[in-house]
Amino acid sequence: MRPLLARFLRSGAGRVGIGVLVLVGLFVGLVPALSSADPDAIDFTLRNQGPSGAHPLGTDYFGRDLLVRLALGGRLSLEISLLALGIVLVVGFCYGAVAGMLPRRLDDAAMRLVDAALAIPRFPTMVIILVIAGLRTNVGTLVLALAVGGWMIPARLVRLELVTLRQRHFVTAARAVGVGPVRLVVRHFLPNALGALLIAAFLELPALVLMEAFASALGLGINPPTPTWGNIAYDGLDYRDTWEVFIASAAIAVFAIAANFAADGLQEALEPRRDAVVPRRFLRRLVARVSR
C-alpha cells in the first residue's frame, strides 16, 4: 500500500487532483460552520449584489449569500453523489465477482446482460425515474435514479480482473486447500480488484455530480430552497443571473477536472506492476500444510 501511495504522490496529476479535492472538501465542510450568514434569509434589498466584503460571492435574486449556499449546495451534491457511488460500486463488484466465478457459458450470459444494460441511455433512464417520482423527489429517489445506470462499468472491470486472477497459481492452490468461493473473493480477489474499483470511482463521481446538476437544471432534483450545485445554477437560469450560473458551473467543473486528475494519477501509480498480490498469510499456511 505504501509503495502505491508513494507512486501516486509522485504523479503530478495525482497531487493536483487530490489537492483540489481536499480543498473542495474543506470548502463545503468549513464555510457553513464559520460563516455567520443565514443561507435561507430572504432580503430583497440585497438581491443580485456583486461580490463584497460582507458577501464574497455576492447574493442571489432573494438576497441570500451565495458563498454559503454554494458550500451547502456542494455538500449536498457530494453527499448524494457519494451515496449513489457506494451503491454503484457495491452492486458492480458483487455482479462482477459472481460472473467471474461462474462457468464460462453462464459468465458469457451474465456479460451479455451487462452489454444490454449499457445500451440503455443513462440520462433518459434517470429522467424517467425522477418524472415517475414527481413531486415526491427526495434524496433517496435521486440517489437511486443516479445509481441505476452506473453499475455496469465496475461490474465489467471486476469481472475482467477476476477472470485474469483465477488463472494464477495461488488461486489454484487456494482452491486445492479448500478455500471457498466467498472467502476467495473477499480475501484474494478484492485486494487485487481494489485499484480498478478506485479508478472507476474517481471517474464515476464527477459524472454523478454532473447528472445531479442536469436533473436539478430540469427542475427534477432536490426542491428549493435546499441548495445543491444544480439547483443554484437552475435558479440563476430562472432569474437570469449569469453570475450565479457561472459560479455553480465553475464549482462543478473544478470538481470534475480534479477527480479526473486523481484518476489519472492512480492509474499511473498502478501501471508499473499489475501483478496479483499473493497474501503472505496464505503462503505461510500453504507452506505449513505442504510441509506436513
Short mmCIF file of C-alpha atoms in Angstrom, two decimals:
data_model
loop_
_atom_site.label_atom_id
_atom_site.label_comp_id
_atom_site.label_asym_id
_atom_site.label_seq_id
_atom_site.Cartn_x
_atom_site.Cartn_y
_atom_site.Cartn_z
CA MET A 1 0.00 0.00 0.00
CA ARG A 2 2.81 2.41 0.87
CA PRO A 3 4.61 1.96 -2.49
CA LEU A 4 1.31 2.60 -4.27
CA LEU A 5 0.72 5.77 -2.23
CA ALA A 6 4.30 6.91 -2.91
CA ARG A 7 3.89 6.39 -6.68
CA PHE A 8 0.55 8.20 -6.56
CA LEU A 9 2.07 11.20 -4.77
CA ARG A 10 4.93 11.31 -7.30
CA SER A 11 2.37 11.78 -10.05
CA GLY A 12 1.78 15.45 -10.85
CA ALA A 13 -1.80 14.81 -11.93
CA GLY A 14 -2.48 12.81 -8.77
CA ARG A 15 -1.13 15.52 -6.47
CA VAL A 16 -3.09 18.26 -8.21
CA GLY A 17 -6.28 16.21 -8.30
CA ILE A 18 -6.23 15.07 -4.69
CA GLY A 19 -5.14 18.53 -3.50
CA VAL A 20 -8.07 20.24 -5.22
CA LEU A 21 -10.49 17.58 -3.93
CA VAL A 22 -9.25 18.19 -0.38
CA LEU A 23 -9.76 21.94 -0.82
CA VAL A 24 -13.29 21.35 -2.13
CA GLY A 25 -13.98 19.13 0.89
CA LEU A 26 -12.69 21.81 3.27
CA PHE A 27 -14.76 24.46 1.48
CA VAL A 28 -18.05 22.59 1.73
CA GLY A 29 -17.31 21.49 5.28
CA LEU A 30 -15.93 24.62 6.92
CA VAL A 31 -17.55 27.60 5.18
CA PRO A 32 -21.11 26.99 6.50
CA ALA A 33 -19.73 26.42 10.00
CA LEU A 34 -17.53 29.54 10.02
CA SER A 35 -19.90 31.95 8.27
CA SER A 36 -22.48 33.93 10.19
CA ALA A 37 -24.70 34.45 7.12
CA ASP A 38 -28.06 32.68 7.05
CA PRO A 39 -28.31 30.83 3.72
CA ASP A 40 -32.12 30.90 3.79
CA ALA A 41 -32.61 34.52 4.94
CA ILE A 42 -34.54 36.44 2.27
CA ASP A 43 -33.82 40.15 1.94
CA PHE A 44 -34.88 41.73 -1.37
CA THR A 45 -32.96 44.90 -0.56
CA LEU A 46 -29.75 42.86 -1.05
CA ARG A 47 -30.74 40.93 -4.16
CA ASN A 48 -28.31 40.37 -7.06
CA GLN A 49 -25.44 42.20 -5.40
CA GLY A 50 -21.91 41.63 -6.65
CA PRO A 51 -19.03 40.30 -4.55
CA SER A 52 -18.27 42.40 -1.47
CA GLY A 53 -16.67 42.13 1.94
CA ALA A 54 -19.96 41.07 3.54
CA HIS A 55 -20.81 38.65 0.70
CA PRO A 56 -17.60 37.45 -1.04
CA LEU A 57 -19.54 35.83 -3.91
CA GLY A 58 -22.45 38.26 -3.88
CA THR A 59 -26.13 37.47 -3.39
CA ASP A 60 -28.88 35.84 -5.42
CA TYR A 61 -32.31 37.10 -6.50
CA PHE A 62 -33.65 36.65 -2.95
CA GLY A 63 -30.69 38.40 -1.30
CA ARG A 64 -29.22 35.16 0.06
CA ASP A 65 -25.44 34.80 0.49
CA LEU A 66 -24.07 32.83 -2.48
CA LEU A 67 -20.84 31.75 -0.78
CA VAL A 68 -22.65 29.87 1.99
CA ARG A 69 -25.26 28.49 -0.40
CA LEU A 70 -22.54 27.28 -2.78
CA ALA A 71 -20.80 25.48 0.11
CA LEU A 72 -24.03 23.92 1.39
CA GLY A 73 -25.06 23.03 -2.15
CA GLY A 74 -21.71 21.36 -2.75
CA ARG A 75 -22.04 19.41 0.48
CA LEU A 76 -25.45 18.03 -0.50
CA SER A 77 -24.41 17.37 -4.11
CA LEU A 78 -21.37 15.42 -2.93
CA GLU A 79 -23.38 13.50 -0.32
CA ILE A 80 -25.92 12.46 -2.96
CA SER A 81 -23.18 11.53 -5.44
CA LEU A 82 -21.16 9.56 -2.85
CA LEU A 83 -24.24 7.61 -1.77
CA ALA A 84 -25.01 6.78 -5.40
CA LEU A 85 -21.35 5.88 -5.96
CA GLY A 86 -21.43 3.49 -3.00
CA ILE A 87 -24.43 1.67 -4.50
CA VAL A 88 -22.76 1.59 -7.93
CA LEU A 89 -19.53 0.09 -6.57
CA VAL A 90 -21.20 -2.48 -4.31
CA VAL A 91 -23.62 -3.69 -7.00
CA GLY A 92 -20.90 -3.62 -9.67
CA PHE A 93 -18.43 -5.56 -7.51
CA CYS A 94 -20.99 -8.19 -6.47
CA TYR A 95 -22.24 -8.72 -10.02
CA GLY A 96 -18.72 -8.83 -11.48
CA ALA A 97 -17.48 -11.19 -8.76
CA VAL A 98 -20.38 -13.61 -9.24
CA ALA A 99 -20.00 -13.50 -13.04
CA GLY A 100 -16.24 -14.06 -12.79
CA MET A 101 -16.74 -17.18 -10.64
CA LEU A 102 -19.41 -18.74 -12.88
CA PRO A 103 -18.74 -21.35 -15.57
CA ARG A 104 -17.91 -19.90 -18.98
CA ARG A 105 -21.39 -20.14 -20.54
CA LEU A 106 -23.12 -18.54 -17.57
CA ASP A 107 -20.36 -15.93 -17.40
CA ASP A 108 -20.94 -15.04 -21.07
CA ALA A 109 -24.69 -14.78 -20.48
CA ALA A 110 -24.14 -12.50 -17.48
CA MET A 111 -21.88 -10.23 -19.56
CA ARG A 112 -24.43 -10.07 -22.37
CA LEU A 113 -26.91 -8.72 -19.81
CA VAL A 114 -24.36 -6.07 -18.88
CA ASP A 115 -23.93 -5.18 -22.57
CA ALA A 116 -27.70 -4.87 -22.94
CA ALA A 117 -27.87 -2.59 -19.86
CA LEU A 118 -25.03 -0.44 -21.26
CA ALA A 119 -27.03 0.06 -24.45
CA ILE A 120 -29.82 1.79 -22.49
CA PRO A 121 -29.21 5.58 -22.39
CA ARG A 122 -28.35 6.52 -18.84
CA PHE A 123 -29.57 10.09 -18.58
CA PRO A 124 -33.06 9.43 -20.04
CA THR A 125 -33.41 6.50 -17.63
CA MET A 126 -32.66 8.80 -14.71
CA VAL A 127 -35.13 11.40 -16.01
CA ILE A 128 -37.88 8.77 -16.38
CA ILE A 129 -37.38 7.62 -12.77
CA LEU A 130 -37.49 11.19 -11.46
CA VAL A 131 -40.55 12.04 -13.58
CA ILE A 132 -42.35 8.99 -12.19
CA ALA A 133 -41.36 10.12 -8.68
CA GLY A 134 -42.79 13.56 -9.50
CA LEU A 135 -43.20 15.85 -6.50
CA ARG A 136 -42.04 13.05 -4.21
CA THR A 137 -38.42 13.51 -5.34
CA ASN A 138 -36.09 13.36 -2.33
CA VAL A 139 -32.51 12.38 -1.60
CA GLY A 140 -33.30 8.66 -1.69
CA THR A 141 -35.11 8.87 -5.02
CA LEU A 142 -32.34 10.94 -6.57
CA VAL A 143 -29.63 8.57 -5.30
CA LEU A 144 -31.49 5.59 -6.76
CA ALA A 145 -32.03 7.34 -10.09
CA LEU A 146 -28.34 8.22 -10.32
CA ALA A 147 -27.15 4.73 -9.36
CA VAL A 148 -29.40 2.71 -11.67
CA GLY A 149 -27.31 3.21 -14.79
CA GLY A 150 -23.80 3.24 -13.36
CA TRP A 151 -23.04 -0.26 -12.01
CA MET A 152 -22.16 -1.88 -15.36
CA ILE A 153 -18.65 -0.46 -15.83
CA PRO A 154 -17.43 -1.52 -12.34
CA ALA A 155 -19.01 -4.92 -12.95
CA ARG A 156 -17.05 -5.37 -16.19
CA LEU A 157 -13.80 -4.19 -14.56
CA VAL A 158 -14.17 -6.56 -11.59
CA ARG A 159 -15.15 -9.49 -13.79
CA LEU A 160 -12.14 -8.88 -16.07
CA GLU A 161 -9.82 -8.72 -13.04
CA LEU A 162 -11.24 -11.94 -11.61
CA VAL A 163 -11.02 -13.84 -14.91
CA THR A 164 -7.35 -12.84 -15.07
CA LEU A 165 -6.60 -13.69 -11.44
CA ARG A 166 -8.34 -17.04 -11.30
CA GLN A 167 -5.71 -18.41 -13.71
CA ARG A 168 -2.92 -17.63 -11.22
CA HIS A 169 -1.20 -20.40 -9.29
CA PHE A 170 -2.04 -19.03 -5.84
CA VAL A 171 -5.77 -19.15 -6.67
CA THR A 172 -5.45 -22.75 -7.84
CA ALA A 173 -3.58 -23.57 -4.65
CA ALA A 174 -6.23 -21.84 -2.53
CA ARG A 175 -8.96 -23.92 -4.12
CA ALA A 176 -6.86 -27.05 -3.61
CA VAL A 177 -6.65 -26.47 0.15
CA GLY A 178 -10.41 -25.92 0.41
CA VAL A 179 -10.84 -22.14 0.35
CA GLY A 180 -14.48 -21.42 -0.50
CA PRO A 181 -15.59 -19.04 -3.28
CA VAL A 182 -16.81 -16.29 -0.92
CA ARG A 183 -13.59 -16.23 1.07
CA LEU A 184 -11.59 -16.43 -2.15
CA VAL A 185 -13.34 -13.34 -3.50
CA VAL A 186 -13.12 -11.34 -0.26
CA ARG A 187 -9.59 -12.27 0.81
CA HIS A 188 -7.80 -12.63 -2.52
CA PHE A 189 -9.75 -11.11 -5.40
CA LEU A 190 -10.99 -7.93 -3.70
CA PRO A 191 -7.50 -6.57 -2.79
CA ASN A 192 -6.36 -7.06 -6.38
CA ALA A 193 -9.52 -5.52 -7.87
CA LEU A 194 -9.38 -2.55 -5.48
CA GLY A 195 -7.21 -0.45 -7.81
CA ALA A 196 -9.62 -0.87 -10.71
CA LEU A 197 -12.55 0.00 -8.42
CA LEU A 198 -10.83 3.16 -7.18
CA ILE A 199 -10.15 4.33 -10.73
CA ALA A 200 -13.78 3.61 -11.63
CA ALA A 201 -14.89 5.56 -8.53
CA PHE A 202 -12.85 8.66 -9.41
CA LEU A 203 -14.18 8.56 -12.97
CA GLU A 204 -17.79 7.90 -11.96
CA LEU A 205 -18.03 10.53 -9.22
CA PRO A 206 -17.85 13.64 -11.49
CA ALA A 207 -20.37 12.01 -13.84
CA LEU A 208 -22.79 11.61 -10.92
CA VAL A 209 -22.29 15.23 -9.84
CA LEU A 210 -22.96 16.40 -13.40
CA MET A 211 -26.07 14.25 -13.72
CA GLU A 212 -27.42 15.59 -10.43
CA ALA A 213 -26.79 19.11 -11.73
CA PHE A 214 -28.58 18.38 -15.02
CA ALA A 215 -31.52 16.86 -13.16
CA SER A 216 -31.78 19.98 -11.00
CA ALA A 217 -31.47 22.20 -14.10
CA LEU A 218 -34.54 20.40 -15.46
CA GLY A 219 -36.40 21.00 -12.20
CA LEU A 220 -36.27 17.30 -11.26
CA GLY A 221 -33.73 17.48 -8.45
CA ILE A 222 -33.95 18.44 -4.78
CA ASN A 223 -36.67 21.03 -4.27
CA PRO A 224 -35.67 24.62 -3.36
CA PRO A 225 -34.82 26.30 -1.08
CA THR A 226 -32.48 23.40 -0.19
CA PRO A 227 -29.36 24.21 -2.24
CA THR A 228 -27.37 21.91 -4.49
CA TRP A 229 -24.92 22.97 -7.17
CA GLY A 230 -27.50 22.01 -9.74
CA ASN A 231 -30.44 23.99 -8.42
CA ILE A 232 -28.21 27.02 -7.71
CA ALA A 233 -27.43 27.03 -11.44
CA TYR A 234 -31.14 26.44 -12.15
CA ASP A 235 -32.09 29.47 -10.02
CA GLY A 236 -29.56 31.54 -11.95
CA LEU A 237 -31.12 30.47 -15.25
CA ASP A 238 -34.63 31.03 -13.93
CA TYR A 239 -33.89 34.57 -12.70
CA ARG A 240 -31.41 35.40 -15.49
CA ASP A 241 -28.48 35.77 -13.13
CA THR A 242 -25.38 34.93 -15.20
CA TRP A 243 -23.04 35.22 -12.22
CA GLU A 244 -25.00 32.63 -10.20
CA VAL A 245 -24.96 30.22 -13.13
CA PHE A 246 -21.22 30.79 -13.59
CA ILE A 247 -20.13 30.11 -10.00
CA ALA A 248 -22.22 26.92 -9.72
CA SER A 249 -20.96 25.68 -13.09
CA ALA A 250 -17.36 26.58 -12.15
CA ALA A 251 -17.64 24.59 -8.90
CA ILE A 252 -18.92 21.53 -10.80
CA ALA A 253 -16.19 21.89 -13.44
CA VAL A 254 -13.38 22.24 -10.89
CA PHE A 255 -14.56 19.16 -9.02
CA ALA A 256 -14.94 17.10 -12.21
CA ILE A 257 -11.49 18.03 -13.52
CA ALA A 258 -9.85 17.34 -10.14
CA ALA A 259 -11.49 13.90 -9.89
CA ASN A 260 -10.26 13.02 -13.38
CA PHE A 261 -6.74 14.17 -12.47
CA ALA A 262 -6.86 11.95 -9.38
CA ALA A 263 -7.99 9.01 -11.53
CA ASP A 264 -5.08 9.62 -13.94
CA GLY A 265 -2.62 9.72 -11.03
CA LEU A 266 -3.99 6.49 -9.58
CA GLN A 267 -3.79 4.78 -12.96
CA GLU A 268 -0.15 5.85 -13.30
CA ALA A 269 0.57 4.51 -9.81
CA LEU A 270 -0.99 1.14 -10.63
CA GLU A 271 0.60 0.85 -14.05
CA PRO A 272 4.21 -0.14 -13.19
CA ARG A 273 3.24 -3.57 -11.86
CA ARG A 274 -0.23 -5.07 -12.22
CA ASP A 275 0.77 -8.48 -10.90
CA ALA A 276 -1.51 -10.11 -8.37
CA VAL A 277 -0.53 -9.68 -4.76
CA VAL A 278 -0.22 -13.09 -3.10
CA PRO A 279 -1.19 -12.76 0.58
CA ARG A 280 1.74 -13.63 2.85
CA ARG A 281 -0.52 -15.23 5.48
CA PHE A 282 -1.97 -17.52 2.84
CA LEU A 283 1.52 -18.53 1.65
CA ARG A 284 2.59 -19.35 5.22
CA ARG A 285 -0.46 -21.57 5.73
CA LEU A 286 0.06 -23.25 2.39
CA VAL A 287 3.72 -23.97 3.14
CA ALA A 288 2.76 -25.33 6.56
CA ARG A 289 0.21 -27.71 5.05
CA VAL A 290 2.61 -28.94 2.37
CA SER A 291 5.40 -29.48 4.90
CA ARG A 292 3.14 -31.80 6.92
#
